Coordinates of C-alpha atoms and ligand atoms in Angstrom, one line a residue:
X681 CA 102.4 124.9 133.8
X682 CA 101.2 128.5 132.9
X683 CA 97.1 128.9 131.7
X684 CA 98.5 131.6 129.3
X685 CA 101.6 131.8 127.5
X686 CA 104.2 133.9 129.7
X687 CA 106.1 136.2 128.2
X688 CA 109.0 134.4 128.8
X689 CA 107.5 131.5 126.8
X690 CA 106.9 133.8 123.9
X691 CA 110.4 135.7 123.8
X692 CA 112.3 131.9 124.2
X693 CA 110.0 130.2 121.3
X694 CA 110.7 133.5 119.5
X695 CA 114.4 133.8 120.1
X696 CA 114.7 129.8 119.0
X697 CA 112.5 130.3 115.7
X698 CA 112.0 133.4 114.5
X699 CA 109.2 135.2 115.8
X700 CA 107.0 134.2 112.9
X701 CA 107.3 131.0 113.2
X702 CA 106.4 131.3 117.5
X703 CA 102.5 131.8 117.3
X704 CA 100.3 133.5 119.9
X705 CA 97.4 135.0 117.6
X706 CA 94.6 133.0 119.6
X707 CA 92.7 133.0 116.2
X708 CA 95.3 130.7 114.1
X709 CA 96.5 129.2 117.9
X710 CA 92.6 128.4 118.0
X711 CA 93.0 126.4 114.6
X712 CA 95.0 123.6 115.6
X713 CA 93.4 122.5 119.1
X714 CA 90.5 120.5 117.1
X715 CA 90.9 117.2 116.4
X716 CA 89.9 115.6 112.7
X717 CA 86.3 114.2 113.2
X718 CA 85.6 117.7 115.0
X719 CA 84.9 115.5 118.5
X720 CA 87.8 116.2 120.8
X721 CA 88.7 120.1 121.6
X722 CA 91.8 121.0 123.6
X723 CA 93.8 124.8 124.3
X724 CA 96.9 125.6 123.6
X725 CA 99.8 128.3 124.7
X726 CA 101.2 129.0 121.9
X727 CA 101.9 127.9 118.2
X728 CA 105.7 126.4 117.1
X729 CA 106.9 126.1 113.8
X730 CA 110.9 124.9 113.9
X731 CA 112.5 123.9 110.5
X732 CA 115.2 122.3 111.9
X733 CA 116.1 119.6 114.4
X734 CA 118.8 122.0 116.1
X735 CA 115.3 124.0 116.4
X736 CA 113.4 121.2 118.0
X737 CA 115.8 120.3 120.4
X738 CA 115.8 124.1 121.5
X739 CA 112.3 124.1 122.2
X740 CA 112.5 120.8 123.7
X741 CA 115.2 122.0 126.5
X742 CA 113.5 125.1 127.3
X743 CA 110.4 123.6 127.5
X744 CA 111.5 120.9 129.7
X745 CA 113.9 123.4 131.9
X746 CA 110.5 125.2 132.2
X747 CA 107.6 122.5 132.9
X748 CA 106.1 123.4 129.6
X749 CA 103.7 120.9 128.2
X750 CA 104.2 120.1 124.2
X751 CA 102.2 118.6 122.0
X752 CA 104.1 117.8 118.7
X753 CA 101.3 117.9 115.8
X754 CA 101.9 116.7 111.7
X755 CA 98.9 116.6 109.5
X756 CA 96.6 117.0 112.7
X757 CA 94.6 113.7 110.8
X758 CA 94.6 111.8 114.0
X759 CA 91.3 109.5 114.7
X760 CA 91.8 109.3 118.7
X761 CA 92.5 113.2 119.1
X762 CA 96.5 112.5 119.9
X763 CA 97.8 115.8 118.4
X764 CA 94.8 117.8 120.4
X765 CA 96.6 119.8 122.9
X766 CA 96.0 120.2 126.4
X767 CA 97.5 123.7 128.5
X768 CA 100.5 122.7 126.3
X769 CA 102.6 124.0 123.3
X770 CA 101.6 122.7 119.7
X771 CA 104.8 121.9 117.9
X772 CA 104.0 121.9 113.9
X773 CA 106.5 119.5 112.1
X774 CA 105.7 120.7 108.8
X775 CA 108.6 122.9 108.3
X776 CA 110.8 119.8 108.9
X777 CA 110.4 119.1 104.7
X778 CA 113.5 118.0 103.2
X779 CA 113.2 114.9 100.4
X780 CA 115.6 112.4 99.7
X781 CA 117.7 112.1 97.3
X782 CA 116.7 108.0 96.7
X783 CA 119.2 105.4 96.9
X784 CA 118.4 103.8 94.0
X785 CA 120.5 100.7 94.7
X786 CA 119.5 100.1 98.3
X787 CA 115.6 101.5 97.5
X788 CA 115.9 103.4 100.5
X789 CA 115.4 107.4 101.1
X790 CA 115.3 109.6 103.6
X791 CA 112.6 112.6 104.5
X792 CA 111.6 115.1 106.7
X793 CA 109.2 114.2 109.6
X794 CA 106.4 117.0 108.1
X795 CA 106.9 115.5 104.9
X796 CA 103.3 114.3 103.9
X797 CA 102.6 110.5 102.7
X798 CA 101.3 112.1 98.9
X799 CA 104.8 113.7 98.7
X800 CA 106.9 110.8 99.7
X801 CA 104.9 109.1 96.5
X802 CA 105.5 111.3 94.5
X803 CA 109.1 111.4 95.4
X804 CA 109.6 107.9 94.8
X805 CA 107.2 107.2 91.6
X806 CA 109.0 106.8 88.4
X807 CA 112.1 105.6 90.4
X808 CA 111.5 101.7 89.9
X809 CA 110.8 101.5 94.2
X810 CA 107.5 102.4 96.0
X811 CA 106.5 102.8 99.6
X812 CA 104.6 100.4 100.4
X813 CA 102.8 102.4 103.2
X814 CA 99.3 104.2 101.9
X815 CA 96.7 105.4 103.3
X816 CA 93.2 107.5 102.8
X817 CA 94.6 110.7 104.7
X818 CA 97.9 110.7 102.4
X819 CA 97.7 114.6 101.2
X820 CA 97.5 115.5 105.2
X821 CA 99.1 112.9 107.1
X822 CA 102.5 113.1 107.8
X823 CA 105.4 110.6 108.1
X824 CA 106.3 111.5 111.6
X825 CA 102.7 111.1 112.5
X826 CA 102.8 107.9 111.1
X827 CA 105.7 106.3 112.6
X828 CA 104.3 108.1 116.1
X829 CA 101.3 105.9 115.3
X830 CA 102.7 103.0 113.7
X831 CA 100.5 103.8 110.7
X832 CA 98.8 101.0 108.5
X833 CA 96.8 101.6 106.0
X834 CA 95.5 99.5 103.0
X835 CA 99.1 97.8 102.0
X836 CA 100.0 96.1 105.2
X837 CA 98.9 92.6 103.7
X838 CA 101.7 92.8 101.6
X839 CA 104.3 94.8 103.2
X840 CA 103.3 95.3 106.6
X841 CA 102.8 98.7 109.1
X842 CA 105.2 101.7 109.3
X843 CA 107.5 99.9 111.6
X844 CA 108.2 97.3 109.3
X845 CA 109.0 99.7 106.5
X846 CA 111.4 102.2 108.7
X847 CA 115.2 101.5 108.5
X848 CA 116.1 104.6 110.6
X849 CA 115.1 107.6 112.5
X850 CA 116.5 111.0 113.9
X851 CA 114.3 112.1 117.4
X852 CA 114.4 114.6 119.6
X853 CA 114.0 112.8 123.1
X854 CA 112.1 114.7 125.8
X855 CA 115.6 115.4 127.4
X856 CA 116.6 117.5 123.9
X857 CA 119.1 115.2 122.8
X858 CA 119.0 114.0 119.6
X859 CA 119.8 110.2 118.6
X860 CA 119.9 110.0 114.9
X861 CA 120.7 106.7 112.9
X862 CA 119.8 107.4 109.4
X863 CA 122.8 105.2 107.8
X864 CA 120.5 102.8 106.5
X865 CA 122.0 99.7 106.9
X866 CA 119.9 97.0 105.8
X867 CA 121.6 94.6 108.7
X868 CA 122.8 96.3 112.0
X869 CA 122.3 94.6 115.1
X870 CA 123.6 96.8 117.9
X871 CA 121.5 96.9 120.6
X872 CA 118.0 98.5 121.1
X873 CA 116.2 99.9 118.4
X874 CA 115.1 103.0 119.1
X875 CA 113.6 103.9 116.0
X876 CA 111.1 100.6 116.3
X877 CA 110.6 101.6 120.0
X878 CA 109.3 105.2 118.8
X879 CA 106.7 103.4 115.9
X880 CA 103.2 103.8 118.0
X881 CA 104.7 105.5 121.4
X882 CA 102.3 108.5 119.8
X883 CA 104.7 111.5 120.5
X884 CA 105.1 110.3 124.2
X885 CA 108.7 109.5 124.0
X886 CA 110.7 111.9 121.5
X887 CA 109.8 114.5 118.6
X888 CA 110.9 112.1 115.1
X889 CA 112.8 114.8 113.3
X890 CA 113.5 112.7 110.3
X891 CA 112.8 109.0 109.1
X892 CA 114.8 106.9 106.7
X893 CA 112.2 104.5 104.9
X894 CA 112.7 101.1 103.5
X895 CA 111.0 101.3 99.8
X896 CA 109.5 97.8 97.7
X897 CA 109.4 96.9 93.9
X898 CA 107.0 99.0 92.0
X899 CA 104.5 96.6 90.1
X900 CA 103.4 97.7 86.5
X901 CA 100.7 96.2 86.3
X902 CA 97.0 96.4 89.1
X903 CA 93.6 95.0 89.3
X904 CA 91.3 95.7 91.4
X905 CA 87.9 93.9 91.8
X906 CA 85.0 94.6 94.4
X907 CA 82.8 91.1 95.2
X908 CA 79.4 91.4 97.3
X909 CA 79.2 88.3 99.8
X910 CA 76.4 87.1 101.6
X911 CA 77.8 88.0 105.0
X912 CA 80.8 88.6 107.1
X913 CA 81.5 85.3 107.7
X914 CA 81.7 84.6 103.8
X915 CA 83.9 87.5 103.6
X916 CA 86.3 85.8 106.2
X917 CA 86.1 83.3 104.4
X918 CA 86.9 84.1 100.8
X919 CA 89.7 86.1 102.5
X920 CA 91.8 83.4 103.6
X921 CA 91.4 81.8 100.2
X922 CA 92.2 84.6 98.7
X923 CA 95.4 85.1 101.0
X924 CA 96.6 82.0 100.4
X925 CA 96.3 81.4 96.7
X926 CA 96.7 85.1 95.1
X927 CA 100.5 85.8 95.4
X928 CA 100.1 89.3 94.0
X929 CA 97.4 90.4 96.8
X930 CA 97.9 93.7 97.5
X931 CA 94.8 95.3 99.7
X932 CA 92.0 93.4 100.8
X933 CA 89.4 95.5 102.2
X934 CA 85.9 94.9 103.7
X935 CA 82.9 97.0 103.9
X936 CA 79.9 95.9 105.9
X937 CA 76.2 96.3 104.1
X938 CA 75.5 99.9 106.1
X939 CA 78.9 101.2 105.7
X940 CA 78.3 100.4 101.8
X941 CA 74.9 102.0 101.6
X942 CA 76.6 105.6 103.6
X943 CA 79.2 105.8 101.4
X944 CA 76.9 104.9 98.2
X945 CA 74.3 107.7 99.0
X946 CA 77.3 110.3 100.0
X947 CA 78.6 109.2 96.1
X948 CA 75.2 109.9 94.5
X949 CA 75.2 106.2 93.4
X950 CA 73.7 103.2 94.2
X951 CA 75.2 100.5 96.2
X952 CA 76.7 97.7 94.1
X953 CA 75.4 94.1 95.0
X954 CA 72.5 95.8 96.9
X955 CA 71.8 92.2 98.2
X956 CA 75.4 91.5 99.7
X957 CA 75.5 91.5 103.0
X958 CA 79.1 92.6 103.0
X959 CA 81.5 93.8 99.5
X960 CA 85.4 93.0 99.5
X961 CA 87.2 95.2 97.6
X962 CA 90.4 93.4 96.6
X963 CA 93.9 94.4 94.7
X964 CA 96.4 92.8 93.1
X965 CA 99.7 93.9 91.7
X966 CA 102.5 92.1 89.5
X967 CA 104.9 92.3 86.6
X968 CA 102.1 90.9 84.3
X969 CA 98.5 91.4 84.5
X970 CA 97.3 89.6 87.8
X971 CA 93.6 89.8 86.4
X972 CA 93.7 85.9 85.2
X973 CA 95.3 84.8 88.6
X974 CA 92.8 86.8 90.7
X975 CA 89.7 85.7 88.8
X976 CA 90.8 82.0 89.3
X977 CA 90.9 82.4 93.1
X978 CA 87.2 84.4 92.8
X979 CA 86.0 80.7 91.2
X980 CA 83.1 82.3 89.1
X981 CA 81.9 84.8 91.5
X982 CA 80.0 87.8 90.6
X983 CA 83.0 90.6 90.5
X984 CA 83.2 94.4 89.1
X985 CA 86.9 94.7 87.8
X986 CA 88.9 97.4 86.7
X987 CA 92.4 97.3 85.7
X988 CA 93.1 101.0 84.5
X989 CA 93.7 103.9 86.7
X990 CA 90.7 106.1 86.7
X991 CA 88.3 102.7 86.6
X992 CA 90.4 101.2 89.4
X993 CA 90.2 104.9 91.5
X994 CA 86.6 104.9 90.9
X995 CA 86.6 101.1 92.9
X996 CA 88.5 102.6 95.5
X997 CA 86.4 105.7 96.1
X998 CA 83.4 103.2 97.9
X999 CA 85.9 102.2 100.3
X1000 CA 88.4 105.6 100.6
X1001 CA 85.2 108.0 100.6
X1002 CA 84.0 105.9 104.4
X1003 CA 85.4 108.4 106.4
X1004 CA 84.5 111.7 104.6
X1005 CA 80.4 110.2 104.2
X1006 CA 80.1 108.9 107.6
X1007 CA 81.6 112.2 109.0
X1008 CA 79.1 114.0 107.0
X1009 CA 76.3 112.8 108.4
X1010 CA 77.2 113.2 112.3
X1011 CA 80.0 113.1 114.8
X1012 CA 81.4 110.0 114.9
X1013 CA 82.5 107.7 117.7
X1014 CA 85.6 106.1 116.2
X1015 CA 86.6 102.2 117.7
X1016 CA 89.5 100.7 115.5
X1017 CA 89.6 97.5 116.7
X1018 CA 91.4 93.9 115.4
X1019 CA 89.9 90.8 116.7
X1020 CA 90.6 86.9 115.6
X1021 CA 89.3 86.4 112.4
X1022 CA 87.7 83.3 113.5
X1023 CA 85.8 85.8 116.2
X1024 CA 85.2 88.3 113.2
X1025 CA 81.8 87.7 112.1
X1026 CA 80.1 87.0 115.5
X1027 CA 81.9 90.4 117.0
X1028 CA 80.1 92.3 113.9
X1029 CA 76.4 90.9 114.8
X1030 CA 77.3 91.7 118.4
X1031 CA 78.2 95.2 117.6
X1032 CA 75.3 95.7 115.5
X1033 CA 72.8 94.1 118.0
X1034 CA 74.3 96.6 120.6
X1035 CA 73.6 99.3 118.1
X1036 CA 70.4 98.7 117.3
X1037 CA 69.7 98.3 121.3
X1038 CA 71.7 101.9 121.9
X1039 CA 69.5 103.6 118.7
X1040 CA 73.0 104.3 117.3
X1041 CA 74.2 104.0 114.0
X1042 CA 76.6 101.2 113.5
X1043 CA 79.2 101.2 110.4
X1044 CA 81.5 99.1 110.2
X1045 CA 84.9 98.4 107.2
X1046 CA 88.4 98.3 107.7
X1047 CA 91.1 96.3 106.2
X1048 CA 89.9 92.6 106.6
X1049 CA 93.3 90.8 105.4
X1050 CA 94.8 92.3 108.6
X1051 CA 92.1 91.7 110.3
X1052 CA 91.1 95.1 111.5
X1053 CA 87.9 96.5 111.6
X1054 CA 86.7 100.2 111.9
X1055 CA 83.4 100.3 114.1
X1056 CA 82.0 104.1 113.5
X1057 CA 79.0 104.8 116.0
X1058 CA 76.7 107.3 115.1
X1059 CA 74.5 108.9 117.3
X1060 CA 75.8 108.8 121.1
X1061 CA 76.8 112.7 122.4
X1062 CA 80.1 113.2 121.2
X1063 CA 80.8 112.9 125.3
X1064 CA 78.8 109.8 126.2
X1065 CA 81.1 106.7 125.9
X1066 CA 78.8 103.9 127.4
X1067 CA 78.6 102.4 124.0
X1068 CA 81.8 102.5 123.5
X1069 CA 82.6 100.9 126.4
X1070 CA 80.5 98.0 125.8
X1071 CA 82.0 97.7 121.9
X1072 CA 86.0 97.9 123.2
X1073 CA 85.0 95.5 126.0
X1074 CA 83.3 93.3 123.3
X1075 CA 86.7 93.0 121.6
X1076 CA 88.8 92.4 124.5
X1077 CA 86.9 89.6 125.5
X1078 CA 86.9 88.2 122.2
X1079 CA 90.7 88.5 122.1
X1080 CA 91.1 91.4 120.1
X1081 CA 92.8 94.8 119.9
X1082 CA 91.2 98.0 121.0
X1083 CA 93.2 99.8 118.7
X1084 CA 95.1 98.5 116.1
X1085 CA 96.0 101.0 113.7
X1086 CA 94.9 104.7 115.4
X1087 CA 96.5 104.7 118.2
X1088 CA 95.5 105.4 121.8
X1089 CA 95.4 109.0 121.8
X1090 CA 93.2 110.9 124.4
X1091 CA 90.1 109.0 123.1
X1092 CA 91.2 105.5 124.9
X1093 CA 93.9 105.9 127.1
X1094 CA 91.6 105.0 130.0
X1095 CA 90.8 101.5 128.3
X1096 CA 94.3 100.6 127.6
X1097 CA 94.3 98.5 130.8
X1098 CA 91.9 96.0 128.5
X1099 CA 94.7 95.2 126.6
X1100 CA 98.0 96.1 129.0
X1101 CA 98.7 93.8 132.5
X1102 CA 99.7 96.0 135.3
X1103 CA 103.5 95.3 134.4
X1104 CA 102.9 96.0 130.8
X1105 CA 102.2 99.4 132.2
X1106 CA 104.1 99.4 134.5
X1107 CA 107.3 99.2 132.1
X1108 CA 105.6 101.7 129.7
X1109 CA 105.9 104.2 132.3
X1110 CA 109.3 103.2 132.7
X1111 CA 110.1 103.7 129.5
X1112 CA 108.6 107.0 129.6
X1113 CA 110.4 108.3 132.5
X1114 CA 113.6 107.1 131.4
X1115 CA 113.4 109.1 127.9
X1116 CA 110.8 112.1 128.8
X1117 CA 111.7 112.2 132.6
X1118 CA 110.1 116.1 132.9
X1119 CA 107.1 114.2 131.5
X1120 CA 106.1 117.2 128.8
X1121 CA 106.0 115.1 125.5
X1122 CA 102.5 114.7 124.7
X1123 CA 101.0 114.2 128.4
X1124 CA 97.5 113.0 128.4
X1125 CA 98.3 110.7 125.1
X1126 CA 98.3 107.0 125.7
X1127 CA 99.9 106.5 129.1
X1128 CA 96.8 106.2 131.8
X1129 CA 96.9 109.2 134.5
Ligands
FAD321 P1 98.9 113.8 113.8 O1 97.4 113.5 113.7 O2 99.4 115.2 113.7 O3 99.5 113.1 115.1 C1 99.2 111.8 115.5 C2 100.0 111.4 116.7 O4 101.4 111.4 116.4 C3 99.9 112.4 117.8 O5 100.0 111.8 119.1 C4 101.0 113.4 117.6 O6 101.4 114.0 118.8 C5 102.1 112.4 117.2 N1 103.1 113.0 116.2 C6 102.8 113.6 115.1 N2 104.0 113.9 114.5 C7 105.0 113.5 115.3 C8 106.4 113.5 115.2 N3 107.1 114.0 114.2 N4 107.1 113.0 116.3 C9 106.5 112.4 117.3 N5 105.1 112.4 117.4 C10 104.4 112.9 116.4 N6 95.6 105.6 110.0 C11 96.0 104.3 109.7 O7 96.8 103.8 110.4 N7 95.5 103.7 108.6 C12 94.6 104.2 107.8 O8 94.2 103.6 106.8 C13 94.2 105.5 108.0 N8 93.3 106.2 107.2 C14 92.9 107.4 107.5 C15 92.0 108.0 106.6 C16 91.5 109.3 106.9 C17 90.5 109.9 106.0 C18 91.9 110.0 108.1 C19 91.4 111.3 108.5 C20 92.8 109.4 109.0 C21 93.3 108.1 108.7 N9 94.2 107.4 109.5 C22 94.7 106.2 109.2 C23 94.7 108.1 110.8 C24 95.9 109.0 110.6 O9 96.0 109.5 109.2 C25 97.2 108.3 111.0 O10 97.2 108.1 112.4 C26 98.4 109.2 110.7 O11 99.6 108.4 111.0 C27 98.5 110.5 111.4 O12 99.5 111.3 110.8 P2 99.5 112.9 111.1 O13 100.7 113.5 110.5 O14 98.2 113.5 110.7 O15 99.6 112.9 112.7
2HG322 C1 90.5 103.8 107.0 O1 91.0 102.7 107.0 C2 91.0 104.7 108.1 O2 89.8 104.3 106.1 C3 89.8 105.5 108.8 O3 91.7 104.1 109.1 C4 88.9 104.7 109.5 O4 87.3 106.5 109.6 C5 87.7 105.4 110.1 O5 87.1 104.9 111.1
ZN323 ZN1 92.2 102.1 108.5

């Protein structure tokens, strides 16, 4: 692999997209080779920006005729630095943008892969059908960064993670051929799905050119309600009650008493239920008001409830604004972990006692009715992973996840062996070698060295 991009490089890219579109300006190269949270830098050769998948599988072939490296990159939102690039070429889906048209009858459409989660909304809103994917980085993140990640978000207790909500997908494979199966057929049983098989592989497999998406119902009618709790446990359990007796549940968020106060201060407000040791934020959606049914299940519990927009946003900003305060105030060390809920609330006084032992910051929210948790560590050097180590150890011996919504990435490909046997592995690189067999999709992302 060349250190600088060879003029060959430049002249192929060029002669594939228009030399606009084939960046070498080490200033604007320079500006995608940063990862979100500002804690992973990489290098790149060169800058690509195809518009169509004819154009992807160009670059594909020449880079994998020439041992080029490439590192495809959507919204560049990322929490475990998998779009950073390494000696490699950055491939920018954005210019792959085309929108539906909706199926109205099947509540299906197909989009771009740089199409970004806002404007699929926004596509669909008005039509009858939502998608029942969302999630905080929405204006930035795209949808073939969320199938490469097997995006979740704050709907999955309702309609499940990216992979559950894709009925099709067009890829460039690491080879450049394209497999494309966009028909979007409800039913279709004939043989391997690929499409499922690319949901979390993190760019490691193929390029996703384009995505047909499954959409649900669209509800008329929200509440949302945040409730302070004594403690995680109480939070736990309210959650199961509130799983099993609120049909409309639609999100079901936690944030822990220190994540609460961040985001509180960064909001120029003051923490509601100061006391609580931990705040649910909880949503339902139905044909008719769900406020009666939801403040049944809360059984008399102290609540703040709002069912119009801008009163339900303002709810929502405690637990959307986590990310923004907590990376205001330092670097963060980002662990997104699940682990059994019945393990939930002794993992967080573990993590917190390992904190306080570390003098790190500890924050911890995440989307409790999927039981996933978002541990933010504040304080260690952005390069110093001990604590780290101990937290993602912490969940696999508890019989978690040490990632259950981010990804792997570059941040914890070398723990991935906590949660993968040997032959798990073993088969991954299988995989890999069977569909990317000049290895230059994304090397350095998720599979161990
Ligand atoms: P990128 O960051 O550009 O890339 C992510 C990975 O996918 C990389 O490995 C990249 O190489 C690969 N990739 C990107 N596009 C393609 C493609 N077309 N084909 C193949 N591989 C590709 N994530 C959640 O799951 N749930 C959340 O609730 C959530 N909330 C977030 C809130 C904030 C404020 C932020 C900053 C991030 C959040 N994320 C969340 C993480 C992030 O938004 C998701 O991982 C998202 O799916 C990344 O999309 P992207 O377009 O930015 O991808
Ligand atoms: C969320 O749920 C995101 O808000 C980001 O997944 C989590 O910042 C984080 O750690
Ligand atoms: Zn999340």
């Amino acid at each position: 692999v060349p250190s600088l991009p060879t003029p060959d490089l430049v002249a192929a890219l060029a002669a594939i997209v228009g030399a606009e579109h084939a960046i070498v300006d080490p200033d604007i190269v320079g500006s995608y080779v940063t990862d979100w949270t500002g804690r992973f830098h990489g290098d790149a050769l060169a800058v690509v920006r195809p518009h169509t998948v004819g154009e992807v599988a160009e670059v594909v072939r020449w880079c994998a005729a020439h041992g080029v490296a490439i590192t495809t990159q959507g919204g560049n939102t990322s929490l475990v630095a998998g779009a950073v690039p390494q000696q490699s070429v950055v491939l920018l889906t954005r210019g792959l943008n085309d929108v539906g048209p909706l199926d109205p009858d099947a509540g299906q459409i197909t989009v771009g892969a740089g199409v970004t989660l806002a404007a699929v909304h926004a596509a669909v809103a008005g039509s009858g059908w939502e998608f029942g994917v969302d999630l905080g980085a929405r204006d930035t993140a795209t949808i073939g960064g969320m199938v490469a990640t097997n995006a979740g978000g704050i709907r999955v207790v309702r309609h499940g993670t990216m992979r559950a909500n894709l009925i099709g997908s067009e890829a460039v494979l690491g080879t450049g051929d394209v497999i494309s199966h966009l028909g979007g057929l409800a039913k279709d049983n004939t043989g391997y799905e690929l499409g499922a098989l690319l949901c979390g592989s993190e760019g490691t497999l193929g390029i996703v050119t384009a995505v047909r998406l499954r959409l649900v119902r669209s509800f008329a009618e929200r509440v949302v309600a945040l409730v302070g709790v004594a403690n995680v446990a109480e939070a736990v359990a309210l959650a199961g009650h509130l799983r099993r007796t609120v049909d409309s549940l639609d999100a079901l968020e936690v944030m822990v008493a220190p994540a609460m106060a961040v985001v509180a201060e960064h909001l120029a407000t003051s923490a509601p239920f100061a006391d609580a040791g931990a705040v649910l934020l909880v949503e339902a959606a139905a044909d008719h008001d769900p406020t009666e049914t939801l403040a049944a299940a809360l059984n008399g519990r102290e609540a703040i409830v709002a069912t119009d927009r801008a009163g339900r946003a303002r709810l929502w900003r405690y637990r959307e604004s986590q990310t923004e305060a907590i990376g205001r105030r330092g670097v963060p060390h980002k662990l997104d972990v699940s682990v059994p809920l019945a393990a939930t609330a002794a993992f967080v006084d573990d993590v917190m006692a390992l904190g306080r032992e570390h003098s790190a910051e500890v924050f911890v929210f995440g989307h409790l009715g999927d039981g996933n948790l978002h541990v933010n560590l504040l304080g260690p050097a952005p390069d110093d992973e001990r604590l780290d180590e101990l937290v993602l150890r912490l969940v696999a011996s508890r019989g978690g996840s040490i990632s259950a919504e981010h990804g792997i990435g570059r941040a914890k490909r070398q723990w991935l062996h906590l949660n993968r046997s040997p032959a798990e592995l073993d088969a991954f690189r299988r995989v890999k070698a069977a569909l990317d067999p000049a290895g230059i999709l994304n090397p350095g992302v998720l599979l161990p060295d």
